[in-house]
């Protein structure tokens, strides 16, 4: 086994701190916005201005969605252990799994696998994307799983985040094959599924992250980084204007004992 | 008890998603960089351009410091449960307590309490800050705890992040009383402690966050948000170029059984 | 630095697995109940039958207390990431801090520090304990912090767990100085505080763990081990008879937007 | 939506605390060992003495396996945030995913699905189990995934835990179809896979938990409860005889910077 541990991230010595081989204090602090640094540290290359705008829009889109289960978990944890803010933040991220933030990853994976299956000579024109989308959707017929990126419990007539991501990607000329394929899924699915669903924000964010070059699991990772800021915002709000005790009592005082032997 | 749950963060209805009362897709996505949104969601006000530059520099300074214990915890967790990226990220944040990221909070608290003790008619000129710093340091004489913000195990001659934060705060005219008091601590401590220590990066970041208006616990919270990006970068690197198995075996194969009855 | 890593816990080779130097399969499995093993692994000695009975009673007392905030956090996390049971369990432990399970640790620490302050020639008879308890309580007069181990939000007339722990400790002849001092606190506090409070279950469990030889932080650790079983029970119930969606909607649908500029 | 929250676990009022409808202080504390309570709270029935012996043996078998990655994560987290024992314990559980503790769940699931596929008229004699095992293994030929429950990186000639679980299950007359099917897999796999692998301890524990009536995800949950005790033991050892700093420095001082542009 090697006796050294390889990394391209942070290193330091007596006089300097380096990050990705750059001088942290001379080249990065004050020069690179935090969002761009997050992209850079994962991709190992700095985003172009256009990529940065799309990437920041994705993080902004994913940062908060109100009283989600993960936010409730974070607030309950803070109410119980107010001195351990790292515990409350972690509790707020641990729900970032298959049902909530997982859509971002699932959409990225569904689209990436679809494109990989299409081979090196993949789709170029809208018609090619439509054909590929039809093929992918038909392959899931009979399968009861939802199509990643389609449908939303609230925004049934259209998720307002979706057109904005497409507009920014076009303006910045960074719209790639994953977003193109997801748009095609949006166009052709009514003829195959027999009903019209919106392209959801989590899915379009996953497609955008895939077009920016990130693997599916990392797409979920960025959703978690964005959500870390949102969870901190809820923690700060819980400190200013708490709901923790109110919520705990709403549950505890309405507990109904169910005799397990009589069920 | 109230039957509603108050929040100023995310809300949504059929056609819109709002965040802090703003239209997420129309006013925030593509318009506000992620770092600024993180500030805004916690402070409930948008940072000025100068505040934004200082704030982003702080997050960049705190994002990664190489193979820290928290990064090792995240990589070990990923090696053990690679499908649960939220678990690895949480393991990477859970060490953000008193020894590592806690310095940011401790420095913010030490300075804020010092300034609060000085009353409404607090220090104005450098000489006032020096006098207050002498008083605060003298009050801790005999006390063996380290002074928050002073000293660094590696950068014994000066932490390279410190002058950059002060330079940016001056350039942007956002240098406030916490940074001023910490600078005074840096000036006067040799005469009281009998040795010269550097002002460390974690402490100066805590002071900057306090000057930006954030309470001490939130200063640690932002250190965790910054670190979330750094932990994701290590997770991405662990996927590309893993050290997990190597590290696990370095420990496991070198385990030495110690008979507890013979100690 | 040493190149070996010392441990008295698990080790293994091709043919055997050892734990604390014992043969796991030959000496422990089927021979030692799990509760006793938990004691043994931490204390590095097997409990006597009397210690085992008291220790198991403490773990049983701490295992579940219904819909606490930590249980709500675990259920919300499971609802959000049902495939990651380790995430839901961790979310259920992360609230084990100062407000909820922390009482166990705080009581153990308060009593241990009180006894340590009394010196080698510590209390022997009830009257000595009463004198020491009066001294400790008087030292906290004016201090607004609660006395660890006194008071309960629900069981105002007496916590039903308290007499049972004392009875078992007496029956098994393992009642030591921490339980004795806590009993004295229970006797003398009305004359000093001016009101009568019950000795609570978390506090008496902390005293019992201290009498069994465990340091205060480990007392909280055993509360977490006990709670791990309780959290798993809630997770299993959430799988059979879920409340997650109901609770999430009760919060989300009753969200009230508060304009932060108008507060 | 219902306005009550259903539970069969903990409830309390002014004078009593109840758990599963039983009086906690009168019927459970001092009467029921902790391991049995853990079984009871999840299964909603008390184990028989034979079930209890097998169940406790399983928890003992799973409690610790030395310096695993999850233990390293817990120790690194404690070194970084020593005041937050709940954070260190959570970090030690978060790796309980697909690679390490997941085997317990995977084996339970593989066996349960195999038995379910065999229908109501399932196997009775050893020959029936062998036939079913051959069928299940043949269905995975060509599939490169490991067979859950077979193989071990260290105990290549046989996992010492395996025969003990079978012996206890036989002695207590609680050996059910999951253990029987796993034994058949152990008998027939050489003829199908072309090599002989041991039945591993994690797999046999998963089969035993399935025979005790628990679903596969809960089998992993009990592995986490057992591991919670093991992690606490490592935390206690880290407090007495720390390796954290040594391990951190072994990694940090041997970091090798890799230029990402030259790879």
XYZ file of N, CA and C in Angstrom, chain B residues 2-11 19-22 44 81 83-84 86 94 250-252 254-261 263, chain C residues 2-11 19-22 44 81 83-84 86 94 250-252 254-261 263:
192
model
N -50.775 28.615 18.748
C -51.108 29.032 17.393
C -51.268 27.809 16.498
N -52.136 27.903 15.525
C -52.271 26.793 14.579
C -51.565 27.081 13.264
N -50.855 28.191 13.202
C -50.051 28.436 12.000
C -48.572 28.437 12.386
N -47.743 28.176 11.375
C -46.292 28.127 11.570
C -45.678 29.254 10.772
N -45.070 30.196 11.469
C -44.557 31.408 10.860
C -43.225 31.186 10.157
N -43.065 31.760 8.985
C -41.769 31.743 8.294
C -41.694 32.907 7.317
N -40.470 33.388 7.127
C -40.217 34.402 6.095
C -39.430 33.798 4.942
N -39.277 32.478 4.940
C -38.460 31.836 3.910
C -39.359 31.314 2.788
N -39.179 30.070 2.370
C -39.873 29.592 1.189
C -41.359 29.334 1.376
N -42.145 29.769 0.436
C -43.573 29.459 0.373
C -43.901 29.216 -1.099
N -39.481 33.168 -2.073
C -38.445 33.015 -1.055
C -38.219 34.393 -0.473
N -38.449 34.564 0.811
C -38.349 35.861 1.477
C -39.273 36.877 0.786
N -40.404 36.384 0.322
C -41.361 37.271 -0.314
C -41.015 37.646 -1.748
N -39.858 37.191 -2.237
C -39.458 37.472 -3.621
C -39.868 36.318 -4.515
N -31.867 38.262 6.212
C -33.140 38.848 5.776
C -32.922 40.222 5.113
N -20.636 3.506 2.928
C -22.018 3.638 2.443
C -22.021 4.548 1.222
N -23.675 4.788 -1.400
C -24.946 5.211 -1.989
C -25.570 6.367 -1.227
N -25.044 6.684 -0.038
C -25.686 7.678 0.815
C -24.797 8.913 0.931
N -25.595 11.888 1.331
C -26.022 12.786 2.415
C -25.438 12.335 3.750
N -20.333 16.897 11.109
C -20.568 16.650 12.535
C -19.354 16.953 13.406
N -4.554 0.954 6.721
C -3.420 1.487 7.490
C -3.715 1.457 8.978
N -4.982 1.642 9.330
C -5.353 1.584 10.748
C -5.562 0.135 11.182
N -6.402 -0.581 10.443
C -6.815 -1.909 10.862
C -5.625 -2.881 10.942
N -2.621 -2.159 11.494
C -1.674 -1.739 12.518
C -2.327 -1.650 13.893
N -3.478 -2.313 14.041
C -4.119 -2.342 15.357
C -3.237 -3.130 16.313
N -3.111 -2.631 17.521
C -2.308 -3.314 18.544
C -3.233 -3.590 19.721
N -3.438 -4.864 20.018
C -4.342 -5.195 21.107
C -3.688 -4.856 22.447
N -4.411 -4.139 23.262
C -3.931 -3.754 24.579
C -4.794 -4.457 25.612
N -4.195 -5.285 26.431
C -4.962 -6.015 27.441
C -5.383 -5.042 28.550
N -6.673 -4.827 28.704
C -7.103 -3.801 29.664
C -6.805 -4.186 31.116
N -6.611 -5.463 31.359
C -6.345 -5.879 32.750
C -4.875 -5.659 33.116
N -3.104 -2.868 32.079
C -2.718 -1.441 31.942
C -2.541 -0.795 33.300
N 3.684 6.956 17.010
C 3.577 5.507 16.967
C 3.008 5.085 15.617
N 3.411 3.925 15.166
C 2.828 3.422 13.924
C 1.775 2.352 14.176
N 1.463 2.121 15.427
C 0.358 1.197 15.704
C -0.781 1.960 16.375
N -1.975 1.386 16.264
C -3.176 2.001 16.818
C -3.703 1.080 17.913
N -3.683 1.573 19.137
C -4.013 0.761 20.298
C -5.525 0.595 20.478
N -5.930 -0.616 20.807
C -7.338 -0.846 21.153
C -7.456 -2.084 22.021
N -8.464 -2.071 22.888
C -8.797 -3.264 23.681
C -10.117 -3.867 23.206
N -10.634 -3.375 22.079
C -11.945 -3.850 21.611
C -11.742 -4.933 20.557
N -12.434 -4.811 19.422
C -12.437 -5.903 18.464
C -11.136 -6.082 17.699
N -10.696 -7.314 17.586
C -9.561 -7.683 16.728
C -9.928 -9.008 16.075
N -12.993 -9.922 21.157
C -13.542 -8.660 21.643
C -13.106 -8.541 23.096
N -12.367 -7.517 23.411
C -11.803 -7.344 24.757
C -10.971 -8.567 25.151
N -10.314 -9.143 24.176
C -9.468 -10.295 24.447
C -10.213 -11.612 24.610
N -11.544 -11.551 24.568
C -12.362 -12.762 24.679
C -12.707 -13.282 23.286
N -14.897 -2.051 30.437
C -13.790 -3.006 30.377
C -13.825 -3.996 31.554
N -36.121 10.093 3.113
C -35.075 9.211 2.573
C -35.289 7.807 3.128
N -34.821 4.896 2.160
C -33.816 3.856 1.899
C -32.626 3.958 2.846
N -32.525 5.073 3.578
C -31.341 5.304 4.410
C -31.716 5.245 5.892
N -29.992 4.357 8.332
C -28.925 4.894 9.195
C -29.037 6.417 9.292
N -29.252 12.931 16.947
C -28.546 14.226 16.936
C -29.165 15.263 17.857
N -49.384 19.043 7.988
C -49.922 19.883 9.064
C -49.078 21.141 9.230
N -47.788 21.025 8.963
C -46.919 22.204 9.062
C -46.986 23.019 7.772
N -46.753 22.346 6.659
C -46.611 23.055 5.390
C -47.893 23.800 5.003
N -50.081 24.936 6.944
C -50.381 25.981 7.910
C -49.249 26.992 8.025
N -48.382 27.019 7.018
C -47.313 28.023 7.001
C -47.940 29.393 6.831
N -47.418 30.338 7.598
C -47.915 31.721 7.510
C -46.730 32.599 7.145
N -46.795 33.222 5.992
C -45.670 34.060 5.562
C -45.619 35.337 6.396
N -44.449 35.603 6.935
C -44.231 36.799 7.745
C -43.280 37.708 6.987
N -43.729 38.889 6.659
C -42.873 39.820 5.920
C -41.798 40.357 6.862
N -40.535 40.041 6.596
C -39.497 40.432 7.559
C -39.295 41.948 7.624
N -39.721 42.661 6.602
C -39.531 44.123 6.618
C -40.603 44.812 7.459
N -41.760 43.468 10.422
C -41.745 43.011 11.825
C -41.202 44.084 12.752
